[in-house]
XYZ file of C-alpha atoms in Angstrom:
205
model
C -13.106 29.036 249.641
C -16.120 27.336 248.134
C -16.360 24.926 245.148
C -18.047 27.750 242.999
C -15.378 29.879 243.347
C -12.575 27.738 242.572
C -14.235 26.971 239.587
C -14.166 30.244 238.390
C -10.571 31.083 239.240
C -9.661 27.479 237.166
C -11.454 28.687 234.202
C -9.932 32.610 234.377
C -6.356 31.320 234.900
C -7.110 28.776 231.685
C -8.152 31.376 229.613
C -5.136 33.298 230.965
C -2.684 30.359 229.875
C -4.101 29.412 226.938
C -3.464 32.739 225.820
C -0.109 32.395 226.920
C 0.751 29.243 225.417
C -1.014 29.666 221.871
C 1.040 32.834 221.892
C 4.175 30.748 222.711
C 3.375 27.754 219.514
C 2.637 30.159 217.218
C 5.886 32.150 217.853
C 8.084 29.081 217.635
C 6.036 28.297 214.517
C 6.173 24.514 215.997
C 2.790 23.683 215.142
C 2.992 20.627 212.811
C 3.368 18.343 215.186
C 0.529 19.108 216.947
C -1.461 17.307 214.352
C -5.074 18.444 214.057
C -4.778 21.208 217.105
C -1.806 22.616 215.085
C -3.661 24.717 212.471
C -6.377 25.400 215.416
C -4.281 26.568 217.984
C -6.136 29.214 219.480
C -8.230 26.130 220.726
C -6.103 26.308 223.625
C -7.667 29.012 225.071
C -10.853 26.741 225.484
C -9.233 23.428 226.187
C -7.224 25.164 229.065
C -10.043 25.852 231.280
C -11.437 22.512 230.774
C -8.398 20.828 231.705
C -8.169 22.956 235.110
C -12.136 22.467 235.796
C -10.611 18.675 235.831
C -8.123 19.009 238.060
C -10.240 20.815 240.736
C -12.775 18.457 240.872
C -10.312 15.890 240.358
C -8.109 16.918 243.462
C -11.484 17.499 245.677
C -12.636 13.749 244.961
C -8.731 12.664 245.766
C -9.134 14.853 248.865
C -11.420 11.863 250.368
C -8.032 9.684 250.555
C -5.879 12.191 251.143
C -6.365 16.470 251.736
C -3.230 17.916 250.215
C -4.806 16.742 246.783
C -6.905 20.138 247.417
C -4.550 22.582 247.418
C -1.464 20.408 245.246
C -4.656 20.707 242.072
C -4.468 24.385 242.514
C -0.398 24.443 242.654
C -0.797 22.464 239.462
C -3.172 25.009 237.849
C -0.616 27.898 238.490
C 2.213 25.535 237.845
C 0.751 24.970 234.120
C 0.602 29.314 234.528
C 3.849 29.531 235.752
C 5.336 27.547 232.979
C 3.528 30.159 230.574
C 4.361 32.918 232.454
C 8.517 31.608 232.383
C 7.946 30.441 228.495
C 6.566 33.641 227.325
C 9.217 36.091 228.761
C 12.436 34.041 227.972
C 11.363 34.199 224.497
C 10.143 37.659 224.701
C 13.864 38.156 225.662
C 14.671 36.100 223.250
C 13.016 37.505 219.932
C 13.744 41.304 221.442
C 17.262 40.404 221.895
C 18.011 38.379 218.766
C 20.281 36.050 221.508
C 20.014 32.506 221.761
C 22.463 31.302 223.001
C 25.666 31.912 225.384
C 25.926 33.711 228.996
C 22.683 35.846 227.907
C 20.317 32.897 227.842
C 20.827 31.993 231.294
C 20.338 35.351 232.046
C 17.494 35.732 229.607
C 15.709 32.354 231.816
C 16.523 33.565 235.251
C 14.788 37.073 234.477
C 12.011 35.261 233.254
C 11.672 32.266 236.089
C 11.665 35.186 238.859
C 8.694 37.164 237.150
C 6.809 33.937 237.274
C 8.105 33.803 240.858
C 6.564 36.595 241.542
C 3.393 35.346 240.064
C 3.382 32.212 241.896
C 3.752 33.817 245.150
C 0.261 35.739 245.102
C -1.998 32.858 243.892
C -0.097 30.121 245.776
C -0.395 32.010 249.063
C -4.196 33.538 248.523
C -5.387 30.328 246.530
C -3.489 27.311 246.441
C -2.791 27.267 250.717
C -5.353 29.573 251.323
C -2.839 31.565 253.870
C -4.193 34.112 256.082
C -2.211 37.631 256.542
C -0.582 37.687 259.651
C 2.195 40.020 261.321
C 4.524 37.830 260.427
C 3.888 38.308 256.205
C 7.754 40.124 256.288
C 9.329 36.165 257.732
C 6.866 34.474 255.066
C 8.097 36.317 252.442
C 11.781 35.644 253.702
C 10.892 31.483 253.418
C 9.182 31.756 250.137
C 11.721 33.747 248.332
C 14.277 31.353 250.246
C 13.000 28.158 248.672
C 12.500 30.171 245.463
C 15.611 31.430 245.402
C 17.158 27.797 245.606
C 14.235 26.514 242.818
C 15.886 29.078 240.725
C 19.302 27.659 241.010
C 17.655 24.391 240.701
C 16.153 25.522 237.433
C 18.391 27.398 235.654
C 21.432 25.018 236.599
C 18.905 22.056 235.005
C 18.053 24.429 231.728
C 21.659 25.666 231.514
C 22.904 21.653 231.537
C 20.434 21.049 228.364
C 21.071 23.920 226.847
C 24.700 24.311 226.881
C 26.179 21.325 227.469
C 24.092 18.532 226.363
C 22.538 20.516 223.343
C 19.333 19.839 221.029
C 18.957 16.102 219.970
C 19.525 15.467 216.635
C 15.890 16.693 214.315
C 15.173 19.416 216.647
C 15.845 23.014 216.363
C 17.782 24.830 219.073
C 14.964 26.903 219.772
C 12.003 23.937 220.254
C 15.009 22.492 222.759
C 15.441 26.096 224.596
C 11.410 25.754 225.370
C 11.483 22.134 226.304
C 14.721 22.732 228.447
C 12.601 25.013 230.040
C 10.138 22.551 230.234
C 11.897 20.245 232.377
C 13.929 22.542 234.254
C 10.245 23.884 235.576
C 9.227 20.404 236.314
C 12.546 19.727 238.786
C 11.596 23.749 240.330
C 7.839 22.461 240.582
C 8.067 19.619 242.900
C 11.123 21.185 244.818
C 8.583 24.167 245.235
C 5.152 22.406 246.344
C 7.729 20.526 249.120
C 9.459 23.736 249.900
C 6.113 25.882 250.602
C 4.164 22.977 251.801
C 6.775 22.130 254.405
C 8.132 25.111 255.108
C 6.560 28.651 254.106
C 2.713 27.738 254.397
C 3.356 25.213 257.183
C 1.095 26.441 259.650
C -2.591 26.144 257.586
């Protein structure tokens, strides 16, 4: 795929999840600290694609020391989707729901993690590895949702620890900890997934 085109994909999935994530501050009305973005927040939707613009070129100049920078910029661009994707339908669940906490929240974040599952397997296998269809898509399906499956334990188990059992640091609202739970529970399923499809479903390309 050339440069051009990558390009363009960076800047539609930064509009995409700048969208998302404006949508996400201005629900947890967790704007203040922010600072000077806070009361401009639909900004995001513009400092998004810039950011992932960045990271292409970024990872194609890396490239000259080492090539996985190529494709690990794009898992980065759908990882910061991804993240979006997971925020915006746990607290969708969330707000519809009127739950925060308990058994349902750990449901509420595995719903949400395998929708952005879902997500991650069409633009990590037809943009971030570039992975040709073959007649083997039905095994390649088996080994991505394999080493999903086992990033979802990974992140719910991490989200559930913070959540439930270590709980909101002292200042912070339950519901600003639920996101950033989420945060880092993503970041844990991230580099466990980028190994895991590397290594193992997108091995061959």
């Amino acid at each position: 795929m050339d440069n051009k085109k990558n390009i363009i994909i960076a800047i539609l999935l930064g509009i995409a999840t700048g969208i998302i994530w404006a949508g996400i501050f201005v629900r947890l009305n967790e704007v203040s600290f922010l600072g000077d973005l806070g009361s401009n927040i639909w900004l995001l939707i513009l400092i998004f694609p810039l950011i992932f613009v960045l990271g292409i070129y970024l990872g194609r100049w890396l490239s000259g020391w080492h090539s996985f920078f190529v494709p690990f910029s794009r898992f980065a661009i759908i990882g910061f989707l991804n993240t979006g994707v997971d925020l915006g339908i746990l607290n969708l669940l969330i707000y519809s729901s009127g739950m925060e906490i308990g058994l349902a929240i750990s449901v509420f974040k595995g719903i949400s993690f395998l929708v952005a599952t879902t997500n991650s397997y069409f633009f990590n296998k037809h943009w971030a590895f570039e992975a040709r269809d073959n007649m083997q898509q039905g095994v390649e399906f088996v080994k991505f949702f394999s080493v999903s499956i086992i990033g979802v334990l990974l992140n719910v188990s991490v989200f559930s620890v913070l959540v439930s059992f270590i709980g909101a640091p002292s200042g912070l609202s339950h519901l600003v900890w639920i996101n950033a739970a989420a945060i880092i529970s993503t970041i844990a399923n991230l580099i466990w997934n980028f190994i895991g499809y590397r290594m193992i479903v997108f091995k061959n390309i």
